[in-house]
CSV table of C-alpha atoms in Angstrom, one decimal:
chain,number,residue,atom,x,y,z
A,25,UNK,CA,-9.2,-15.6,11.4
A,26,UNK,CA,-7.0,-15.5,14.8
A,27,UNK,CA,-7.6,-14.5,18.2
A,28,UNK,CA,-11.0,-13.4,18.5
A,29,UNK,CA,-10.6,-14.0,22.3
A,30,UNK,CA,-8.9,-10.6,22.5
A,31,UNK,CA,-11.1,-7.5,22.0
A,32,UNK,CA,-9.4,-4.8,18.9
A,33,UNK,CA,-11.2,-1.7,18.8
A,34,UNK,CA,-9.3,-0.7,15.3
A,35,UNK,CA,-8.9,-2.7,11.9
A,36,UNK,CA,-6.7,-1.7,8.8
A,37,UNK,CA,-6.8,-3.8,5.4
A,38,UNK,CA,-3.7,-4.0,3.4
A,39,UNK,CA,-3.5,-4.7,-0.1
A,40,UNK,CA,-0.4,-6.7,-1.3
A,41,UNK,CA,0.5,-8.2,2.0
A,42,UNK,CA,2.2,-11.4,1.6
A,43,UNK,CA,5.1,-10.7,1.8
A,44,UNK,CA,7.9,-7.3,1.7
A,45,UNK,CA,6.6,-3.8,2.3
A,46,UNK,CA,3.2,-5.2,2.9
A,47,UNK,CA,4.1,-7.5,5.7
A,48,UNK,CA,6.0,-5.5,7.3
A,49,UNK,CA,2.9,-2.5,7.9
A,50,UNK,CA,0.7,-5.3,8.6
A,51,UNK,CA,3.0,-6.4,11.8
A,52,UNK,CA,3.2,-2.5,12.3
A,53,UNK,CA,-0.8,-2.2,12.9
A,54,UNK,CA,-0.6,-5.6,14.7
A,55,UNK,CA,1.7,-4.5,17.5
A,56,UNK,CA,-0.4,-1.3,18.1
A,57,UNK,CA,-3.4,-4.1,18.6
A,58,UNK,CA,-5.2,-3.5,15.9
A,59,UNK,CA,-6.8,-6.0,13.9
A,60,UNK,CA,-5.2,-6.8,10.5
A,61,UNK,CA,-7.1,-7.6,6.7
A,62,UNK,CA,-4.3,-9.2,5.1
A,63,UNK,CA,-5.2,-9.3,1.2
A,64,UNK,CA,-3.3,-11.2,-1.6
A,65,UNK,CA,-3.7,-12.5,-4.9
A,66,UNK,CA,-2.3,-15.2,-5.5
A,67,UNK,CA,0.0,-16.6,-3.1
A,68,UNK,CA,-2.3,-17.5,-0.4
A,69,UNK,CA,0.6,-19.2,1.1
A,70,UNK,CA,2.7,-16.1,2.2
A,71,UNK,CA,-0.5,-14.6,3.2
A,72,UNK,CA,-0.7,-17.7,6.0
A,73,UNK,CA,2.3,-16.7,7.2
A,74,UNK,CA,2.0,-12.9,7.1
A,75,UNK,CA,-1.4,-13.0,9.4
A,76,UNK,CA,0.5,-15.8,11.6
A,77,UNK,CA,3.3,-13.5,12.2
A,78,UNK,CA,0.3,-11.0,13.2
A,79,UNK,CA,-0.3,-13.0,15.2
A,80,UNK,CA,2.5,-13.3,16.8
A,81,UNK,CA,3.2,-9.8,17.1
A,82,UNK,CA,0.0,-9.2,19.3
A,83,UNK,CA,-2.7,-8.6,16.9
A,84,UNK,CA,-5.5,-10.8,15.2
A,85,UNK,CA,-7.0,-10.3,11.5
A,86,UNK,CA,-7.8,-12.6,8.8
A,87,UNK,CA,-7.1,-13.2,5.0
A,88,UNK,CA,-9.2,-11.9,1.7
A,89,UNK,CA,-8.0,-12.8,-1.6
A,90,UNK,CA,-8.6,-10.1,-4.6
A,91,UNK,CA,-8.0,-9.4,-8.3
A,92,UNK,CA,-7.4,-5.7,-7.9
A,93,UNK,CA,-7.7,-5.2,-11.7
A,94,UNK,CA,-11.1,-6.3,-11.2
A,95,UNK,CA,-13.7,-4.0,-10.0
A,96,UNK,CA,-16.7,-6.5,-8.4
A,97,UNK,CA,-13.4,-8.7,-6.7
A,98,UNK,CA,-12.0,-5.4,-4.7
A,99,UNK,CA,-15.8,-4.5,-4.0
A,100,UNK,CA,-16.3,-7.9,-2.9
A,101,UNK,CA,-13.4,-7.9,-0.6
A,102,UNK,CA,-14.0,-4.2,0.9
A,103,UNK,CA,-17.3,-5.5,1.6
A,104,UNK,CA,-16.4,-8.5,3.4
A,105,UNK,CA,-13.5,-6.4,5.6
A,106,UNK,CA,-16.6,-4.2,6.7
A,107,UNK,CA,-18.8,-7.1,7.8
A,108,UNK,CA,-15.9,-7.8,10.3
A,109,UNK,CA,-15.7,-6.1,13.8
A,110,UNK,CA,-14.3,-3.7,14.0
A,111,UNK,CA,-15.4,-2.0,10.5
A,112,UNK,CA,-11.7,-0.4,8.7
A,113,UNK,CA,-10.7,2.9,9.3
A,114,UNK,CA,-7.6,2.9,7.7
A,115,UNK,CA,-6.9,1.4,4.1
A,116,UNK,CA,-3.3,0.9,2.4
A,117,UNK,CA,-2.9,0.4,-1.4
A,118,UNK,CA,0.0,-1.1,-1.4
A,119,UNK,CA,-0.8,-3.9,-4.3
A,120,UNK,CA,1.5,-3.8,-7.4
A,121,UNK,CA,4.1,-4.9,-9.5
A,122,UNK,CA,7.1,-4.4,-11.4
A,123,UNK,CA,7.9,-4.1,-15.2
A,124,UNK,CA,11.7,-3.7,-16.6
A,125,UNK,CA,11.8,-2.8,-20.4
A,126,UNK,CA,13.7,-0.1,-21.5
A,127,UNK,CA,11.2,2.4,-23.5
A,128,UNK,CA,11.8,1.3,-26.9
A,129,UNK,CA,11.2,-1.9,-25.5
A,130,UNK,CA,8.4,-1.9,-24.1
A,131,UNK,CA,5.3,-3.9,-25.7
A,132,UNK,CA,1.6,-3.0,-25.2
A,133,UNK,CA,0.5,-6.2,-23.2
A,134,UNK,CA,3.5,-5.5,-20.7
A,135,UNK,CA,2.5,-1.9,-20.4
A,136,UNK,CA,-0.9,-2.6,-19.8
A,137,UNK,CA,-0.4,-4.9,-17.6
A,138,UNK,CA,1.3,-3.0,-15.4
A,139,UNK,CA,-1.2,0.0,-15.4
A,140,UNK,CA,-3.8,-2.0,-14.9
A,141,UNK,CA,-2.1,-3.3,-11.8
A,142,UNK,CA,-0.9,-0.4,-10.4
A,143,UNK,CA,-2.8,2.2,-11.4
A,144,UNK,CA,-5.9,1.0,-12.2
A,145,UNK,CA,-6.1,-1.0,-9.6
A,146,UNK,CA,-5.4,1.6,-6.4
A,147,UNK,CA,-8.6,3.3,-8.7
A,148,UNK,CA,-10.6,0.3,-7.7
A,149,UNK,CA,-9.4,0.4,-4.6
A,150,UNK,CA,-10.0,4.0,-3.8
A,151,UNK,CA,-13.7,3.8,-5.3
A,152,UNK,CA,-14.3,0.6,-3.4
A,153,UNK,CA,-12.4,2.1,0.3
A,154,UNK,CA,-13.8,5.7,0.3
A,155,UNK,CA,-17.7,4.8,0.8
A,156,UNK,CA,-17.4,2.6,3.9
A,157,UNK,CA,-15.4,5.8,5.2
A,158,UNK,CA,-17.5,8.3,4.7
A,159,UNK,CA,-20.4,6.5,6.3
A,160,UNK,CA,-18.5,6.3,9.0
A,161,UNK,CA,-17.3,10.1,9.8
A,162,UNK,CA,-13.8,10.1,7.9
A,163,UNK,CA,-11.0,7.6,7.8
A,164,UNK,CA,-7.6,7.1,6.4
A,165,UNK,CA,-6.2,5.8,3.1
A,166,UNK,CA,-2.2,5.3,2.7
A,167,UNK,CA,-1.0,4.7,-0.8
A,168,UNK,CA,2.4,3.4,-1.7
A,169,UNK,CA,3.6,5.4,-4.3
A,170,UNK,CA,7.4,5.6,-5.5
A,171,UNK,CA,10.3,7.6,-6.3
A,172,UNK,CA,10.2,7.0,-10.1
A,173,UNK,CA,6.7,8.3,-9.9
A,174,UNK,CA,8.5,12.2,-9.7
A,175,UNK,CA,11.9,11.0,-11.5
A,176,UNK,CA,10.8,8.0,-13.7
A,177,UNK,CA,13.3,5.3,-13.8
A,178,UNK,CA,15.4,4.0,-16.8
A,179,UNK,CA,14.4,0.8,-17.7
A,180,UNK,CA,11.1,1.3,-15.9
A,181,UNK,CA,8.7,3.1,-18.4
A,182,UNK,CA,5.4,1.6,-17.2
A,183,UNK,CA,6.4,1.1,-13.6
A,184,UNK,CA,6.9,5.2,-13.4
A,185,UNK,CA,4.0,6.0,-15.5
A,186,UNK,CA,1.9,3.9,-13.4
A,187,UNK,CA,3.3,5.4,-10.2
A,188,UNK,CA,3.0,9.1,-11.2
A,189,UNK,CA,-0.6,8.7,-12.1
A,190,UNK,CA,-0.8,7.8,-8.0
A,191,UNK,CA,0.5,11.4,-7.6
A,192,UNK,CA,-2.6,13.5,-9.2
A,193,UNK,CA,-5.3,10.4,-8.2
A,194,UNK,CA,-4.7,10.8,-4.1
A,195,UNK,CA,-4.3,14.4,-4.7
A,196,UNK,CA,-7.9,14.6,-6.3
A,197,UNK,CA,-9.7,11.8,-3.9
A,198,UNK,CA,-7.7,13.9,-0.9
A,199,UNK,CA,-9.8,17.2,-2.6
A,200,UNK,CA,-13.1,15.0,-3.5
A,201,UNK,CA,-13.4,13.5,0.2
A,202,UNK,CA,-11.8,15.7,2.4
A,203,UNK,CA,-15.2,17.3,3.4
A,204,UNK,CA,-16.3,13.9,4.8
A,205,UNK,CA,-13.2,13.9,6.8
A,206,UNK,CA,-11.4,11.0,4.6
A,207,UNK,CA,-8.1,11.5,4.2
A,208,UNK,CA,-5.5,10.4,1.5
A,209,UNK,CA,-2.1,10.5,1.1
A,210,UNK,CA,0.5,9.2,-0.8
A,211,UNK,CA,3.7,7.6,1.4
A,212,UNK,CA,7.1,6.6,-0.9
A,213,UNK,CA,8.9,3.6,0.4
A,214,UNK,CA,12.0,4.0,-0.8
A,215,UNK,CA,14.4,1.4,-2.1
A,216,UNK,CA,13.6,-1.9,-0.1
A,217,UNK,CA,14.9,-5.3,-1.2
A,218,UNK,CA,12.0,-6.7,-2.2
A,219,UNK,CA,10.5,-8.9,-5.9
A,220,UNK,CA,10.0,-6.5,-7.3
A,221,UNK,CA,13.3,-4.8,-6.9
A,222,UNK,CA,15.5,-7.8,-7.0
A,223,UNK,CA,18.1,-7.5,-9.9
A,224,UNK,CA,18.0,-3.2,-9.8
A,225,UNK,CA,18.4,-1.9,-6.3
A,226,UNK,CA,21.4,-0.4,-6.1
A,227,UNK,CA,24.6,-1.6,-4.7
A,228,UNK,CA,25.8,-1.2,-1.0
A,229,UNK,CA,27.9,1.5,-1.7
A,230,UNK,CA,25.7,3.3,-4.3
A,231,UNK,CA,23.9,5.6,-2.2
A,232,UNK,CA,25.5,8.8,-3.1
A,233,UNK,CA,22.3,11.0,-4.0
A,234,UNK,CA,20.8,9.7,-0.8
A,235,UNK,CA,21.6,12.6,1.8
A,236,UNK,CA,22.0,9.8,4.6
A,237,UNK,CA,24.1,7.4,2.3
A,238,UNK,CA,21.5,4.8,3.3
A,239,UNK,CA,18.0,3.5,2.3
A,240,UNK,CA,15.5,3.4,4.7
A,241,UNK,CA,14.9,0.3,6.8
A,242,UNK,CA,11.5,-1.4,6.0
A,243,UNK,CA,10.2,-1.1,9.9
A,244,UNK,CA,10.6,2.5,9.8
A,245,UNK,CA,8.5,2.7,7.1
A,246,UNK,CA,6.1,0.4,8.3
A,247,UNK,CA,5.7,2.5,11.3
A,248,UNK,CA,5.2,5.8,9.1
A,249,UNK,CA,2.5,4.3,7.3
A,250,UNK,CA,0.7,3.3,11.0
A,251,UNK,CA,1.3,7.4,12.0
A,252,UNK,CA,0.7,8.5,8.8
A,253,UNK,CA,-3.1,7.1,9.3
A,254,UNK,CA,-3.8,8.3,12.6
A,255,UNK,CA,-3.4,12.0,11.7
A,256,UNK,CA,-6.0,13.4,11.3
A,257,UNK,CA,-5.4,16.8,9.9
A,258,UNK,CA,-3.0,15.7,6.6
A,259,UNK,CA,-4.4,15.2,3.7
A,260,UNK,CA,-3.5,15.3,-0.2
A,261,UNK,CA,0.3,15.2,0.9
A,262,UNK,CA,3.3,13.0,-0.5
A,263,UNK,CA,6.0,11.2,2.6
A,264,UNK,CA,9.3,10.7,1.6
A,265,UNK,CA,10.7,7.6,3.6
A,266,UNK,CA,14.6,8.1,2.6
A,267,UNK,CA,17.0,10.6,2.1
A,268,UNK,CA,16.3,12.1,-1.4
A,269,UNK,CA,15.5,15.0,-2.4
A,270,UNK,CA,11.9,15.3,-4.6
């Protein structure tokens, strides 16, 4: 934990902060002072230097290390993030991973991997966020869906089914909680040189179905996600960050 000399009236956890898209929402929240659960896995490392570049961007937080394929480790860390002051009001599922194997390809330990990760995992999430919100009089949950999610993605059979079963799971928790003034939506990134895109993000010069001939920079989307959660009459919606059409 950092800077508890400071007083932060608002607290956001993010799953799968360590490092890209992750890190870069976690220094979002941080320069709009609020304080900052930075979760990881397995690299506790990155972590370190995600919450001390929090740090450095004017907020505090501290670290909480889950298996998000595991039900009691996400309740466990949920739990701990709420014993904090201040309790979260916003959540991001931002936790996953990647998986290239062309269809045919594909074995069953790979695929399930992958849903387990990404899907199953923002379930354990959700189920674990959502209570500690509705105690509380409503709250926000960002999800980071994808692009393949709509289109799929050759090469990327799992990854895409994993993402488009985040399309009809926000849209249901958005239905299921919205009377308790929870809201959910589902934000898509966009191509961002990240792992998990290294080796298949597309060239410099291969952006011609984006209408803007660009992908969008990772701040911007960082500071959609930290707008996105302070709205607080959209729910059950999908954000494109780039230039394509859905």
């Amino acid at each position: 934990m950092a800077r508890l000399d400071r007083q932060f009236t608002q607290a956001v956890l993010v799953t799968g902060a360590s490092g890209g898209i992750g890190r870069a929402i976690c220094l979002a929240f941080a320069a709009v002072g609020w304080f900052v659960g930075v979760h990881y896995y397995r690299n506790k490392t990155a972590a370190e230097s995600t919450l001390a570049q929090v740090v450095d961007a004017g907020g505090t937080g501290t670290l909480y290390q889950a298996d998000i394929r595991e039900r009691h480790s996400v309740k466990q860390m949920v739990e701990a993030s709420c014993r904090q002051t201040p309790v979260p009001s916003v959540f991001v599922c931002n936790a996953g991973i990647g998986g290239g194997h062309l269809l045919l390809r594909q074995d069953e330990e790979d695929w399930a991997h992958v849903l387990a990760t990404n899907l199953t995992g923002t379930f354990h999430c959700l189920r674990a966020m959502a209570p500690p919100l509705l105690a509380h009089g409503g709250g926000s949950i960002v999800v980071i869906g994808s692009h393949a999610g709509f289109h799929g993605s050759s090469g990327q059979a799992a990854y895409a089914a994993s993402k488009a079963g985040l399309i009809g799971l926000v849209h249901t928790a958005a239905q299921e909680w919205g009377a308790g003034n929870v809201r959910v939506n589902l934000l898509l990134p966009g191509w961002q040189k990240t792992e998990l895109t290294t080796g298949i993000m597309p060239a410099d010069d291969n952006w011609s179905d984006h209408a803007l001939g660009r992908p969008p920079s990772r701040e911007e989307v960082a500071q959609t996600v930290v707008h996105l959660a302070q709205l607080h009459d959209v729910s059950g919606q999908v954000w494109n960050c780039d230039s394509r059409n859905l």
